[in-house]
């Protein structure tokens, strides 16, 4: 089972502060969506609405065609994994997994315990005695094992070391292939996680800045490399994101479409035009004017 998610004119206010303003999008089931935004952009507010942690103040949300707020039929199909403290949690790791099984109709207990082993989590140790990274790994393991048609992961890697994060990403992709669902991943580790995304959503100052498939997004920029004088001449009228130079060789990252005839002219000048990273584009798109 996979759920489509639709927002239409979605807004959220906290008193006089507007956290989200007039957001509309449609997420097709079975894809992995990367949710990006600077601190305070509204990412967690949006995810909290999708998880029915709060109610929107304007517009509408539909998950599987139904409004999710106070709708138990929908919310049984939604899992929200976020950073939380287990400092007072006396339950043991295995007990936490067993508790999750009771509330999730698609929960795979055997897979969850397999992940517990892979993440090297002590099954009989109280959760409060785990390190922050190990607690995050436990949350991630439970989140994947829910096999919820809509799985929301809000920076679930907090505290994990690099090998554990890489294991988590690999497990996420493998299990998505075996059991497709709609996944939303909120992250600040853009360069590390971009290969996971089918589509990219960018929020900025509470508004929807961009929602496109990954390939279309990174196609909005390019790197131009070659002799410094030739590169400078080629990019002089383009929007430049950054520049690096070593000796007489220069690389400039630009934003915008480069027509085919311009690419042909670049090759004649011994210039190499390559792809640009999602992180560079994200930084450019959300840069603040001082």
Short mmCIF file of C-alpha atoms in Angstrom, two decimals, residues 10-12 14 17-23 25 34-49 154-155 186-188 190 201-210 282 285-288:
data_model
loop_
_atom_site.label_atom_id
_atom_site.label_comp_id
_atom_site.label_asym_id
_atom_site.label_seq_id
_atom_site.Cartn_x
_atom_site.Cartn_y
_atom_site.Cartn_z
CA UNK A 10 -1.61 24.99 3.39
CA UNK A 11 -0.81 27.55 6.11
CA UNK A 12 0.10 27.34 9.78
CA UNK A 14 1.52 30.23 15.88
CA UNK A 17 4.01 34.06 13.54
CA UNK A 18 3.26 32.41 10.20
CA UNK A 19 5.34 29.21 10.06
CA UNK A 20 3.91 28.06 6.71
CA UNK A 21 2.22 30.17 4.05
CA UNK A 22 0.03 28.99 1.15
CA UNK A 23 1.90 25.76 0.36
CA UNK A 25 2.08 20.18 -3.65
CA UNK A 34 14.06 15.02 0.14
CA UNK A 35 12.77 17.94 2.22
CA UNK A 36 15.35 20.75 2.41
CA UNK A 37 15.40 24.15 4.03
CA UNK A 38 17.49 26.36 6.25
CA UNK A 39 16.88 26.49 9.99
CA UNK A 40 13.44 27.98 10.59
CA UNK A 41 12.26 27.38 7.02
CA UNK A 42 9.21 25.43 8.21
CA UNK A 43 10.31 21.82 7.60
CA UNK A 44 9.36 20.44 11.02
CA UNK A 45 6.12 22.44 11.00
CA UNK A 46 5.13 20.84 7.70
CA UNK A 47 6.03 17.35 8.90
CA UNK A 48 4.12 17.90 12.14
CA UNK A 49 1.01 18.73 10.11
CA UNK A 154 12.99 14.19 10.35
CA UNK A 155 16.81 14.19 10.61
CA UNK A 186 14.16 16.01 6.11
CA UNK A 187 17.89 16.68 6.28
CA UNK A 188 20.70 19.20 6.52
CA UNK A 190 22.39 17.45 1.60
CA UNK A 201 11.19 19.85 -1.97
CA UNK A 202 12.74 23.12 -0.80
CA UNK A 203 11.09 25.37 1.78
CA UNK A 204 12.28 28.92 2.42
CA UNK A 205 10.83 31.33 4.97
CA UNK A 206 7.68 29.24 5.27
CA UNK A 207 6.99 29.10 1.54
CA UNK A 208 7.43 26.40 -1.08
CA UNK A 209 10.45 27.44 -3.13
CA UNK A 210 10.86 24.37 -5.31
CA UNK A 282 20.36 24.60 -2.43
CA UNK A 285 18.46 29.16 -3.94
CA UNK A 286 18.12 29.88 -0.21
CA UNK A 287 20.85 32.52 0.11
CA UNK A 288 19.84 35.53 2.17
#
